[in-house]
mmCIF file of C-alpha atoms and ligand atoms in Angstrom:
data_model
loop_
_atom_site.group_PDB
_atom_site.id
_atom_site.type_symbol
_atom_site.label_atom_id
_atom_site.label_comp_id
_atom_site.label_asym_id
_atom_site.label_seq_id
_atom_site.Cartn_x
_atom_site.Cartn_y
_atom_site.Cartn_z
ATOM 1 C CA UNK C 1 81.086 117.807 80.398
ATOM 2 C CA UNK C 2 81.979 118.993 84.180
ATOM 3 C CA UNK C 3 84.248 116.415 86.228
ATOM 4 C CA UNK C 4 84.864 117.179 90.016
ATOM 5 C CA UNK C 5 88.125 115.623 90.656
ATOM 6 C CA UNK C 6 88.983 115.284 94.574
ATOM 7 C CA UNK C 7 92.966 115.600 95.227
ATOM 8 C CA UNK C 8 93.506 116.853 91.978
ATOM 9 C CA UNK C 9 96.594 118.648 92.747
ATOM 10 C CA UNK C 10 98.243 115.473 93.887
ATOM 11 C CA UNK C 11 100.416 113.185 91.888
ATOM 12 C CA UNK C 12 97.980 111.382 90.165
ATOM 13 C CA UNK C 13 94.954 113.710 90.153
ATOM 14 C CA UNK C 14 97.266 116.365 88.565
ATOM 15 C CA UNK C 15 97.886 114.175 85.470
ATOM 16 C CA UNK C 16 94.239 113.392 85.394
ATOM 17 C CA UNK C 17 93.249 116.870 85.644
ATOM 18 C CA UNK C 18 95.471 117.949 83.196
ATOM 19 C CA UNK C 19 94.606 114.909 80.546
ATOM 20 C CA UNK C 20 90.696 116.256 81.375
ATOM 21 C CA UNK C 21 91.336 119.672 80.398
ATOM 22 C CA UNK C 22 93.358 118.827 77.295
ATOM 23 C CA UNK C 23 90.456 116.479 76.310
ATOM 24 C CA UNK C 24 87.939 119.145 76.595
ATOM 25 C CA UNK C 25 86.452 118.598 79.748
ATOM 26 C CA UNK C 26 85.703 121.210 82.638
ATOM 27 C CA UNK C 27 87.235 120.247 85.751
ATOM 28 C CA UNK C 28 86.236 121.507 89.352
ATOM 29 C CA UNK C 29 89.331 120.332 91.849
ATOM 30 C CA UNK C 30 89.170 119.703 95.368
ATOM 31 C CA UNK C 31 92.380 119.448 97.376
ATOM 32 C CA UNK C 32 93.158 120.634 100.963
ATOM 33 C CA UNK C 33 97.027 120.983 100.080
ATOM 34 C CA UNK C 34 97.954 118.570 102.460
ATOM 35 C CA UNK C 35 100.506 116.652 100.081
ATOM 36 C CA UNK C 36 100.338 119.180 97.163
ATOM 37 C CA UNK C 37 100.803 122.739 96.468
ATOM 38 C CA UNK C 38 98.956 125.437 94.722
ATOM 39 C CA UNK C 39 101.561 126.065 92.219
ATOM 40 C CA UNK C 40 100.621 123.263 90.326
ATOM 41 C CA UNK C 41 97.702 124.824 89.023
ATOM 42 C CA UNK C 42 99.948 127.084 87.031
ATOM 43 C CA UNK C 43 101.651 123.951 86.091
ATOM 44 C CA UNK C 44 98.331 122.411 84.797
ATOM 45 C CA UNK C 45 97.556 125.706 82.847
ATOM 46 C CA UNK C 46 101.052 125.723 81.396
ATOM 47 C CA UNK C 47 100.606 121.997 79.758
ATOM 48 C CA UNK C 48 96.855 122.197 79.035
ATOM 49 C CA UNK C 49 96.545 126.122 77.994
ATOM 50 C CA UNK C 50 93.384 125.793 80.692
ATOM 51 C CA UNK C 51 92.507 125.965 84.367
ATOM 52 C CA UNK C 52 90.275 123.722 86.599
ATOM 53 C CA UNK C 53 88.307 125.737 88.904
ATOM 54 C CA UNK C 54 90.218 125.036 92.218
ATOM 55 C CA UNK C 55 88.519 124.815 95.542
ATOM 56 C CA UNK C 56 90.623 124.405 98.591
ATOM 57 C CA UNK C 57 88.303 122.026 100.320
ATOM 58 C CA UNK C 58 88.820 119.191 102.781
ATOM 59 C CA UNK C 59 86.305 116.328 102.008
ATOM 60 C CA UNK C 60 86.210 115.394 105.333
ATOM 61 C CA UNK C 61 84.251 118.858 105.581
ATOM 62 C CA UNK C 62 80.841 117.839 104.669
ATOM 63 C CA UNK C 63 79.360 121.067 104.734
ATOM 64 C CA UNK C 64 81.889 122.614 102.448
ATOM 65 C CA UNK C 65 81.713 119.596 100.135
ATOM 66 C CA UNK C 66 77.884 119.926 99.919
ATOM 67 C CA UNK C 67 78.389 123.448 99.111
ATOM 68 C CA UNK C 68 80.562 122.652 96.067
ATOM 69 C CA UNK C 69 77.750 120.057 94.409
ATOM 70 C CA UNK C 70 75.481 123.081 95.201
ATOM 71 C CA UNK C 71 77.052 125.911 93.840
ATOM 72 C CA UNK C 72 79.370 124.308 91.110
ATOM 73 C CA UNK C 73 77.347 121.161 90.324
ATOM 74 C CA UNK C 74 75.913 119.194 88.590
ATOM 75 C CA UNK C 75 78.618 117.024 87.675
ATOM 76 C CA UNK C 76 78.951 114.267 84.631
ATOM 77 C CA UNK C 77 81.649 112.337 87.025
ATOM 78 C CA UNK C 78 83.461 112.395 90.201
ATOM 79 C CA UNK C 79 87.167 110.955 90.473
ATOM 80 C CA UNK C 80 88.110 110.365 93.916
ATOM 81 C CA UNK C 81 91.706 110.628 94.852
ATOM 82 C CA UNK C 82 91.767 112.408 98.008
ATOM 83 C CA UNK C 83 93.546 110.259 100.422
ATOM 84 C CA UNK C 84 96.453 109.467 102.524
ATOM 85 C CA UNK C 85 98.939 107.019 100.866
ATOM 86 C CA UNK C 86 102.042 106.641 103.038
ATOM 87 C CA UNK C 87 102.052 102.879 104.235
ATOM 88 C CA UNK C 88 104.558 102.803 106.909
ATOM 89 C CA UNK C 89 103.051 106.431 108.462
ATOM 90 C CA UNK C 90 99.562 104.518 108.148
ATOM 91 C CA UNK C 91 101.091 101.516 110.538
ATOM 92 C CA UNK C 92 102.161 103.986 112.955
ATOM 93 C CA UNK C 93 99.073 106.404 113.070
ATOM 94 C CA UNK C 94 96.121 104.055 111.848
ATOM 95 C CA UNK C 95 93.445 106.357 112.925
ATOM 96 C CA UNK C 96 94.844 109.393 110.957
ATOM 97 C CA UNK C 97 94.343 106.982 107.621
ATOM 98 C CA UNK C 98 90.791 105.571 108.692
ATOM 99 C CA UNK C 99 89.708 109.056 109.642
ATOM 100 C CA UNK C 100 90.905 110.735 106.525
ATOM 101 C CA UNK C 101 90.618 108.125 103.801
ATOM 102 C CA UNK C 102 87.099 106.720 105.236
ATOM 103 C CA UNK C 103 85.453 109.882 106.417
ATOM 104 C CA UNK C 104 86.311 111.711 103.281
ATOM 105 C CA UNK C 105 85.152 108.525 100.764
ATOM 106 C CA UNK C 106 81.549 108.324 103.081
ATOM 107 C CA UNK C 107 81.308 112.269 102.504
ATOM 108 C CA UNK C 108 81.825 112.308 98.862
ATOM 109 C CA UNK C 109 79.835 109.293 98.263
ATOM 110 C CA UNK C 110 76.957 110.662 99.896
ATOM 111 C CA UNK C 111 76.753 113.449 97.632
ATOM 112 C CA UNK C 112 77.553 111.679 94.715
ATOM 113 C CA UNK C 113 75.214 108.920 95.183
ATOM 114 C CA UNK C 114 72.113 111.270 95.757
ATOM 115 C CA UNK C 115 72.758 112.720 92.567
ATOM 116 C CA UNK C 116 73.824 109.498 90.750
ATOM 117 C CA UNK C 117 77.039 110.906 89.562
ATOM 118 C CA UNK C 118 79.248 108.366 88.142
ATOM 119 C CA UNK C 119 82.269 107.862 90.456
ATOM 120 C CA UNK C 120 85.616 106.519 89.947
ATOM 121 C CA UNK C 121 87.576 105.274 92.999
ATOM 122 C CA UNK C 122 91.410 104.926 93.264
ATOM 123 C CA UNK C 123 91.938 101.434 94.732
ATOM 124 C CA UNK C 124 95.160 99.457 94.783
ATOM 125 C CA UNK C 125 96.719 96.071 93.413
ATOM 126 C CA UNK C 126 97.834 96.234 97.543
ATOM 127 C CA UNK C 127 94.197 94.472 97.814
ATOM 128 C CA UNK C 128 95.432 91.522 96.369
ATOM 129 C CA UNK C 129 98.473 90.878 98.708
ATOM 130 C CA UNK C 130 100.796 87.842 97.460
ATOM 131 C CA UNK C 131 98.370 86.420 94.882
ATOM 132 C CA UNK C 132 98.510 82.594 94.205
ATOM 133 C CA UNK C 133 98.049 83.040 90.357
ATOM 134 C CA UNK C 134 100.073 85.361 87.992
ATOM 135 C CA UNK C 135 98.792 87.612 86.209
ATOM 136 C CA UNK C 136 96.529 88.558 88.596
ATOM 137 C CA UNK C 137 92.966 89.221 87.525
ATOM 138 C CA UNK C 138 90.065 90.908 89.202
ATOM 139 C CA UNK C 139 88.512 87.875 90.342
ATOM 140 C CA UNK C 140 91.482 86.977 92.619
ATOM 141 C CA UNK C 141 90.531 86.625 95.985
ATOM 142 C CA UNK C 142 91.474 89.362 98.382
ATOM 143 C CA UNK C 143 94.071 88.952 101.004
ATOM 144 C CA UNK C 144 93.758 90.571 104.720
ATOM 145 C CA UNK C 145 95.751 94.009 104.414
ATOM 146 C CA UNK C 146 99.193 94.489 105.235
ATOM 147 C CA UNK C 147 98.715 97.972 106.715
ATOM 148 C CA UNK C 148 95.938 100.308 107.760
ATOM 149 C CA UNK C 149 96.509 101.725 104.252
ATOM 150 C CA UNK C 150 95.606 98.958 102.540
ATOM 151 C CA UNK C 151 92.837 98.353 104.423
ATOM 152 C CA UNK C 152 91.107 101.592 103.900
ATOM 153 C CA UNK C 153 91.343 100.572 100.149
ATOM 154 C CA UNK C 154 89.657 97.269 101.287
ATOM 155 C CA UNK C 155 87.026 99.217 103.258
ATOM 156 C CA UNK C 156 86.525 101.672 100.521
ATOM 157 C CA UNK C 157 85.628 99.389 98.190
ATOM 158 C CA UNK C 158 83.094 97.478 100.209
ATOM 159 C CA UNK C 159 81.677 100.809 101.263
ATOM 160 C CA UNK C 160 81.196 101.606 97.519
ATOM 161 C CA UNK C 161 79.565 98.595 96.650
ATOM 162 C CA UNK C 162 77.294 98.751 99.234
ATOM 163 C CA UNK C 163 76.364 102.033 98.280
ATOM 164 C CA UNK C 164 75.944 100.936 94.537
ATOM 165 C CA UNK C 165 73.668 98.311 95.813
ATOM 166 C CA UNK C 166 71.211 100.359 97.794
ATOM 167 C CA UNK C 167 71.176 103.274 95.383
ATOM 168 C CA UNK C 168 69.446 102.241 92.337
ATOM 169 C CA UNK C 169 70.940 104.326 89.318
ATOM 170 C CA UNK C 170 74.460 104.883 91.303
ATOM 171 C CA UNK C 171 77.533 103.322 89.501
ATOM 172 C CA UNK C 172 80.896 103.144 90.353
ATOM 173 C CA UNK C 173 84.128 101.830 88.900
ATOM 174 C CA UNK C 174 86.683 100.731 91.231
ATOM 175 C CA UNK C 175 90.428 100.937 89.589
ATOM 176 C CA UNK C 176 93.190 98.984 91.185
ATOM 177 C CA UNK C 177 96.364 100.639 90.213
ATOM 178 C CA UNK C 178 99.463 98.424 90.084
ATOM 179 C CA UNK C 179 102.709 100.542 90.660
ATOM 180 C CA UNK C 180 102.206 104.114 89.241
ATOM 181 C CA UNK C 181 105.448 105.729 88.001
ATOM 182 C CA UNK C 182 106.633 108.502 85.866
ATOM 183 C CA UNK C 183 105.395 112.086 85.182
ATOM 184 C CA UNK C 184 104.151 114.084 82.214
ATOM 185 C CA UNK C 185 106.338 114.171 79.546
ATOM 186 C CA UNK C 186 106.730 118.040 79.706
ATOM 187 C CA UNK C 187 108.574 117.311 83.026
ATOM 188 C CA UNK C 188 106.181 120.114 84.515
ATOM 189 C CA UNK C 189 104.222 117.662 86.868
ATOM 190 C CA UNK C 190 105.038 114.780 88.720
ATOM 191 C CA UNK C 191 105.386 113.070 92.119
ATOM 192 C CA UNK C 192 107.081 115.021 94.967
ATOM 193 C CA UNK C 193 107.398 112.876 97.850
ATOM 194 C CA UNK C 194 107.535 114.336 101.443
ATOM 195 C CA UNK C 195 110.698 113.374 103.117
ATOM 196 C CA UNK C 196 112.412 110.317 102.550
ATOM 197 C CA UNK C 197 110.626 108.506 99.418
ATOM 198 C CA UNK C 198 109.352 105.026 100.167
ATOM 199 C CA UNK C 199 108.549 103.774 96.727
ATOM 200 C CA UNK C 200 111.059 102.608 94.097
ATOM 201 C CA UNK C 201 111.350 105.147 91.429
ATOM 202 C CA UNK C 202 111.358 108.493 93.480
ATOM 203 C CA UNK C 203 113.994 106.880 95.630
ATOM 204 C CA UNK C 204 116.142 105.674 92.554
ATOM 205 C CA UNK C 205 115.885 108.958 90.700
ATOM 206 C CA UNK C 206 116.899 111.051 94.284
ATOM 207 C CA UNK C 207 119.883 108.902 94.330
ATOM 208 C CA UNK C 208 121.120 109.203 91.005
ATOM 209 C CA UNK C 209 120.361 112.937 91.425
ATOM 210 C CA UNK C 210 122.852 112.805 94.831
ATOM 211 C CA UNK C 211 120.352 113.419 97.362
ATOM 212 C CA UNK C 212 120.244 110.003 98.552
ATOM 213 C CA UNK C 213 123.761 108.239 98.737
ATOM 214 C CA UNK C 214 122.659 104.655 97.588
ATOM 215 C CA UNK C 215 119.658 103.017 96.482
ATOM 216 C CA UNK C 216 118.678 99.781 98.851
ATOM 217 C CA UNK C 217 117.525 97.003 96.796
ATOM 218 C CA UNK C 218 115.415 95.222 99.213
ATOM 219 C CA UNK C 219 116.454 91.311 99.302
ATOM 220 C CA UNK C 220 117.822 89.043 96.162
ATOM 221 C CA UNK C 221 116.831 85.996 97.613
ATOM 222 C CA UNK C 222 113.306 85.696 96.419
ATOM 223 C CA UNK C 223 111.999 83.226 94.557
ATOM 224 C CA UNK C 224 112.075 84.719 91.366
ATOM 225 C CA UNK C 225 114.408 84.750 88.339
ATOM 226 C CA UNK C 226 117.045 87.052 89.718
ATOM 227 C CA UNK C 227 116.090 87.095 93.499
ATOM 228 C CA UNK C 228 114.311 90.808 93.476
ATOM 229 C CA UNK C 229 110.610 91.566 93.812
ATOM 230 C CA UNK C 230 108.600 91.744 91.017
ATOM 231 C CA UNK C 231 106.122 94.552 90.192
ATOM 232 C CA UNK C 232 103.904 96.088 87.262
ATOM 233 C CA UNK C 233 105.241 99.586 86.725
ATOM 234 C CA UNK C 234 102.633 102.068 84.685
ATOM 235 C CA UNK C 235 103.151 105.244 83.426
ATOM 236 C CA UNK C 236 100.877 107.810 85.415
ATOM 237 C CA UNK C 237 99.882 108.793 81.987
ATOM 238 C CA UNK C 238 98.663 105.809 80.820
ATOM 239 C CA UNK C 239 96.976 105.491 84.289
ATOM 240 C CA UNK C 240 95.378 108.943 83.654
ATOM 241 C CA UNK C 241 94.142 107.851 80.468
ATOM 242 C CA UNK C 242 92.397 104.813 82.087
ATOM 243 C CA UNK C 243 90.244 107.234 84.427
ATOM 244 C CA UNK C 244 88.894 109.107 81.145
ATOM 245 C CA UNK C 245 88.016 105.963 79.581
ATOM 246 C CA UNK C 246 86.545 104.877 82.666
ATOM 247 C CA UNK C 247 84.334 107.995 82.784
ATOM 248 C CA UNK C 248 83.109 107.384 79.149
ATOM 249 C CA UNK C 249 82.290 103.999 79.790
ATOM 250 C CA UNK C 250 80.306 104.556 82.775
ATOM 251 C CA UNK C 251 78.844 107.404 80.808
ATOM 252 C CA UNK C 252 77.938 105.468 77.521
ATOM 253 C CA UNK C 253 77.580 102.127 78.236
ATOM 254 C CA UNK C 254 74.032 101.422 79.636
ATOM 255 C CA UNK C 255 75.284 97.752 80.297
ATOM 256 C CA UNK C 256 77.642 98.990 83.164
ATOM 257 C CA UNK C 257 77.146 96.761 86.482
ATOM 258 C CA UNK C 258 76.306 99.100 89.161
ATOM 259 C CA UNK C 259 80.126 98.483 90.737
ATOM 260 C CA UNK C 260 82.911 97.399 88.572
ATOM 261 C CA UNK C 261 86.480 96.627 89.282
ATOM 262 C CA UNK C 262 89.220 96.967 86.688
ATOM 263 C CA UNK C 263 92.933 96.126 87.172
ATOM 264 C CA UNK C 264 95.186 99.188 85.617
ATOM 265 C CA UNK C 265 98.531 97.866 84.689
ATOM 266 C CA UNK C 266 100.732 96.840 81.862
ATOM 267 C CA UNK C 267 100.399 93.196 82.522
ATOM 268 C CA UNK C 268 104.431 93.007 82.675
ATOM 269 C CA UNK C 269 106.024 91.610 85.797
ATOM 270 C CA UNK C 270 109.519 93.596 86.242
ATOM 271 C CA UNK C 271 112.114 93.110 88.896
ATOM 272 C CA UNK C 272 113.803 95.658 90.949
ATOM 273 C CA UNK C 273 117.067 94.913 89.091
ATOM 274 C CA UNK C 274 115.374 94.887 85.730
ATOM 275 C CA UNK C 275 114.292 98.361 86.595
ATOM 276 C CA UNK C 276 117.629 99.646 87.399
ATOM 277 C CA UNK C 277 118.810 98.220 83.999
ATOM 278 C CA UNK C 278 115.953 99.932 82.286
ATOM 279 C CA UNK C 279 116.776 103.226 84.026
ATOM 280 C CA UNK C 280 119.976 102.962 83.010
ATOM 281 C CA UNK C 281 119.465 102.322 79.477
ATOM 282 C CA UNK C 282 116.863 105.040 79.435
ATOM 283 C CA UNK C 283 118.986 107.609 81.007
ATOM 284 C CA UNK C 284 122.705 106.554 80.080
ATOM 285 C CA UNK C 285 123.077 107.142 83.829
ATOM 286 C CA UNK C 286 124.733 104.531 86.565
ATOM 287 C CA UNK C 287 122.755 103.731 89.374
ATOM 288 C CA UNK C 288 124.632 103.423 92.663
ATOM 289 C CA UNK C 289 122.929 100.442 94.600
ATOM 290 C CA UNK C 290 123.621 97.860 97.203
ATOM 291 C CA UNK C 291 121.655 94.813 98.424
ATOM 292 C CA UNK C 292 120.154 95.028 101.447
ATOM 293 C CA UNK C 293 117.704 93.171 103.746
ATOM 294 C CA UNK C 294 114.309 92.368 102.727
ATOM 295 C CA UNK C 295 111.481 94.833 103.643
ATOM 296 C CA UNK C 296 109.067 93.518 106.011
ATOM 297 C CA UNK C 297 105.709 92.882 104.486
ATOM 298 C CA UNK C 298 106.908 92.954 100.685
ATOM 299 C CA UNK C 299 104.824 91.034 98.380
ATOM 300 C CA UNK C 300 107.291 88.767 96.301
ATOM 301 C CA UNK C 301 105.438 89.056 92.908
ATOM 302 C CA UNK C 302 102.563 91.218 91.371
ATOM 303 C CA UNK C 303 101.585 92.155 87.914
ATOM 304 C CA UNK C 304 98.208 92.520 86.430
ATOM 305 C CA UNK C 305 96.089 90.611 83.979
ATOM 306 C CA UNK C 306 95.051 93.567 81.952
ATOM 307 C CA UNK C 307 92.198 91.679 79.851
ATOM 308 C CA UNK C 308 89.232 93.126 81.295
ATOM 309 C CA UNK C 309 90.259 96.621 80.871
ATOM 310 C CA UNK C 310 91.465 96.125 77.408
ATOM 311 C CA UNK C 311 88.438 94.127 76.372
ATOM 312 C CA UNK C 312 85.820 96.540 77.949
ATOM 313 C CA UNK C 313 87.117 99.989 77.384
ATOM 314 C CA UNK C 314 89.892 99.070 74.637
ATOM 315 C CA UNK C 315 92.182 100.694 76.867
ATOM 316 C CA UNK C 316 96.021 99.561 76.603
ATOM 317 C CA UNK C 317 99.022 101.095 77.803
ATOM 318 C CA UNK C 318 101.140 103.227 75.451
ATOM 319 C CA UNK C 319 104.346 104.013 77.269
ATOM 320 C CA UNK C 320 107.229 101.761 77.765
ATOM 321 C CA UNK C 321 109.123 101.125 80.996
ATOM 322 C CA UNK C 322 111.832 103.297 79.671
ATOM 323 C CA UNK C 323 109.614 105.949 78.372
ATOM 324 C CA UNK C 324 108.201 106.050 81.850
ATOM 325 C CA UNK C 325 111.532 106.173 83.879
ATOM 326 C CA UNK C 326 112.853 108.910 81.649
ATOM 327 C CA UNK C 327 110.066 111.040 82.431
ATOM 328 C CA UNK C 328 110.624 110.246 86.127
ATOM 329 C CA UNK C 329 114.147 111.418 85.683
ATOM 330 C CA UNK C 330 113.037 114.485 83.583
ATOM 331 C CA UNK C 331 110.977 115.546 86.718
ATOM 332 C CA UNK C 332 113.507 114.888 89.309
ATOM 333 C CA UNK C 333 115.845 117.069 87.328
ATOM 334 C CA UNK C 334 113.344 119.594 87.058
ATOM 335 C CA UNK C 335 112.854 119.533 91.064
ATOM 336 C CA UNK C 336 116.448 119.980 91.447
ATOM 337 C CA UNK C 337 116.691 123.063 89.390
ATOM 338 C CA UNK C 338 113.728 124.813 91.168
ATOM 339 C CA UNK C 339 115.141 124.070 94.597
ATOM 340 C CA UNK C 340 118.799 125.720 93.517
HETATM 341 P P1 NAD K 1 98.798 112.419 96.348
HETATM 342 O O1 NAD K 1 99.214 112.326 97.776
HETATM 343 O O2 NAD K 1 99.970 112.836 95.714
HETATM 344 O O3 NAD K 1 97.697 112.940 96.090
HETATM 345 C C1 NAD K 1 96.638 112.979 96.955
HETATM 346 C C2 NAD K 1 95.922 114.086 97.159
HETATM 347 O O4 NAD K 1 94.914 114.598 97.936
HETATM 348 C C3 NAD K 1 96.881 115.227 97.545
HETATM 349 O O5 NAD K 1 96.828 116.369 96.831
HETATM 350 C C4 NAD K 1 96.425 115.818 99.232
HETATM 351 O O6 NAD K 1 97.028 116.950 99.493
HETATM 352 C C5 NAD K 1 94.909 115.355 98.772
HETATM 353 N N1 NAD K 1 94.095 115.110 100.097
HETATM 354 C C6 NAD K 1 94.262 114.103 100.981
HETATM 355 N N2 NAD K 1 93.545 114.017 102.002
HETATM 356 C C7 NAD K 1 92.603 115.184 101.461
HETATM 357 C C8 NAD K 1 91.433 115.773 102.037
HETATM 358 N N3 NAD K 1 90.751 115.067 103.021
HETATM 359 N N4 NAD K 1 90.604 116.552 101.590
HETATM 360 C C9 NAD K 1 91.085 117.080 100.184
HETATM 361 N N5 NAD K 1 92.363 116.777 99.619
HETATM 362 C C10 NAD K 1 92.987 115.508 100.204
HETATM 363 O O7 NAD K 1 98.636 110.893 96.154
HETATM 364 P P2 NAD K 1 98.326 109.715 94.828
HETATM 365 O O8 NAD K 1 99.851 109.140 94.794
HETATM 366 O O9 NAD K 1 98.132 110.931 93.748
HETATM 367 O O10 NAD K 1 97.039 108.935 94.913
HETATM 368 C C11 NAD K 1 96.044 109.475 94.475
HETATM 369 C C12 NAD K 1 95.142 108.378 95.224
HETATM 370 O O11 NAD K 1 95.552 107.097 94.278
HETATM 371 C C13 NAD K 1 95.339 107.972 96.640
HETATM 372 O O12 NAD K 1 93.951 107.683 96.970
HETATM 373 C C14 NAD K 1 96.178 106.719 96.533
HETATM 374 O O13 NAD K 1 95.720 106.146 97.795
HETATM 375 C C15 NAD K 1 95.733 105.914 95.230
HETATM 376 N N6 NAD K 1 96.547 105.028 94.798
HETATM 377 C C16 NAD K 1 97.802 105.642 94.577
HETATM 378 C C17 NAD K 1 99.080 104.596 94.356
HETATM 379 C C18 NAD K 1 100.601 105.308 93.899
HETATM 380 O O14 NAD K 1 101.207 104.414 94.139
HETATM 381 N N7 NAD K 1 100.724 106.677 93.922
HETATM 382 C C19 NAD K 1 98.591 103.445 94.132
HETATM 383 C C20 NAD K 1 97.220 103.042 94.343
HETATM 384 C C21 NAD K 1 96.301 104.038 94.680
HETATM 385 C C1 WQD K 2 108.546 98.156 94.516
HETATM 386 C C2 WQD K 2 109.601 97.313 94.478
HETATM 387 C C3 WQD K 2 110.205 96.887 96.835
HETATM 388 C C4 WQD K 2 111.979 100.825 97.524
HETATM 389 C C5 WQD K 2 103.328 100.244 97.268
HETATM 390 C C6 WQD K 2 102.592 100.740 98.451
HETATM 391 C C7 WQD K 2 101.094 99.826 97.963
HETATM 392 C C8 WQD K 2 100.781 100.620 96.463
HETATM 393 C C9 WQD K 2 101.893 100.564 95.511
HETATM 394 C C10 WQD K 2 99.157 102.298 97.027
HETATM 395 C C11 WQD K 2 109.449 96.446 96.042
HETATM 396 C C12 WQD K 2 111.336 97.452 95.941
HETATM 397 C C13 WQD K 2 111.592 99.759 96.978
HETATM 398 C C14 WQD K 2 113.298 100.809 97.754
HETATM 399 C C15 WQD K 2 113.680 98.816 96.893
HETATM 400 N N1 WQD K 2 100.417 101.989 96.559
HETATM 401 N N2 WQD K 2 112.011 98.788 96.807
HETATM 402 N N3 WQD K 2 114.176 99.714 97.439
HETATM 403 O O1 WQD K 2 106.068 97.633 97.341
HETATM 404 O O2 WQD K 2 104.953 97.578 95.264
HETATM 405 O O3 WQD K 2 103.678 99.077 97.159
HETATM 406 O O4 WQD K 2 103.142 101.077 96.197
HETATM 407 O O5 WQD K 2 98.459 101.637 96.858
HETATM 408 O O6 WQD K 2 100.294 100.312 98.755
HETATM 409 O O7 WQD K 2 102.973 99.698 99.507
HETATM 410 O O8 WQD K 2 105.800 99.762 95.868
HETATM 411 O O9 WQD K 2 107.550 101.419 95.278
HETATM 412 O O10 WQD K 2 107.425 100.639 97.459
HETATM 413 O O11 WQD K 2 108.191 99.142 95.674
HETATM 414 O O12 WQD K 2 114.359 97.686 96.497
HETATM 415 O O13 WQD K 2 114.050 101.907 98.302
HETATM 416 O O14 WQD K 2 110.781 97.963 94.672
HETATM 417 O O15 WQD K 2 111.011 96.010 97.909
HETATM 418 O O16 WQD K 2 110.080 95.099 95.373
HETATM 419 P P1 WQD K 2 105.096 98.421 96.224
HETATM 420 P P2 WQD K 2 107.146 100.265 96.450
#
C-alpha cells in the first residue's frame, strides 16, 4: 500500500509518516519545507527504520504535483496536511492563507478525484466556534470563522464535499482535530514553532525551559469551574493513529459515505490551570505563570464527542494527558540540547 502525504515533514505529518512506515505502508512525502526541514527525514528513519520517498514539492505547483502522480502513483490514499496554520498571521495576511491553503487543496483534489484516490483532510474544531452544546458532536452547527485560517478549513471542507458529490467513486474523510499536543515518545520528532509560540503547550515548555520568562494564562474569569478556558488536548500519536484508521476505513468499508466528518479528540475538557497542574505532576517541574488579560476571539470551552469515530473505526485515544505533556517536555529538552 502506498500513501501520499502532503506536508509530511511538519508536526502532525511527520508523526503520521512515521506511523505509516512502522505499520508497513510505503510513503511518498511532499513538503515545500516552509515550516519544516529535511533533517526530519533522518529522524523518521531513526524511529521507523524506514524512509519515505521525499519530494520537495509545493502543492501550489500544479505541474509538479501532476508529475508526482505520474511518476510515483498510483496511490492507495492521500493525506493532505500541507497548509499554513498560524491564526494571528492569517488575520494580518489573509491572502497568503487563502492562496496557500485553498490553491493547494484544489490542486491536490483535482489529482485525487480523477484517480478516485481516497482522501483525508486536516480540518479543525475551529469550525465549530463556541458550540452551544458540549461535548461537540459532528452535527453541531458551524459558526462564522474567527480568522482567515479558520475560514480556509470551513471552505476546504465545502470544496471537498462538492468534489465528492460531483465525482462518483471519490471518497473523503474530514478529520476535525481538537488540540493536538505532545511528541513521539522517542523525543526525536515534535512541534517546532517558528518565533514566539501561539499555542499553550509549546509556550509552556519554552517557559519551563527558560526561553520565555513566564506563561500568560489568558483570563480566569470565564464561566468555567476555575475560570480558565477549556480545551480537548489530544496526543499527536493518537491523532496519527486516527489517520491510519481512517485510511483503513476508506479502503475497506464499502458503506462509507462519499464524504464523512469525524471529530478527533479525547472527549475530556481540560482547563488551562488543570493542564499546568498535569504538566507539573508529570514532570515534577514548576510552571511559572501569571493570569493576564483574555485573548481576543478565544472560545470559552470546546471538547469533542468521540462517539462517532470510536463506534465507526474502533479508534480510541491510548495516551493520557500526562503522557502527552511528558512527551512535549522530552521534545523541548531535545530541541534545547540541539541548539547548544
Ligand atoms: P505544520 O506547519 O507543522 O505542517 C505543515 C507542513 O506543510 C509543513 O511542513 C510545511 O512546510 C508544509 N507546507 C505548507 N504549505 C505547503 C505547500 N504549499 N506545499 C507543500 N508543503 C507545504 O502544521 P501541523 O501542525 O502539522 O498541521 C498540519 C495540518 O493540520 C494543517 O493543515 C493544519 O491546518 C491542520 N491542523 C493543525 C492543528 C494544530 O493544532 N497543529 C489543528 C487542526 C488542524
Ligand atoms: C489553548 C488554551 C488559550 C497560549 C488553536 C487555533 C485553532 C486550532 C487549535 C488549528 C486557550 C490558552 C494559550 C498561552 C494561554 N488550530 N493559552 N496562554 O485556542 O484552542 O486554538 O489551536 O486548527 O485554530 O486557534 O489553542 O493552544 O492557542 O490555546 O492561556 O500562551 O490555552 O487562551 O484557552 P486554541 P491554543
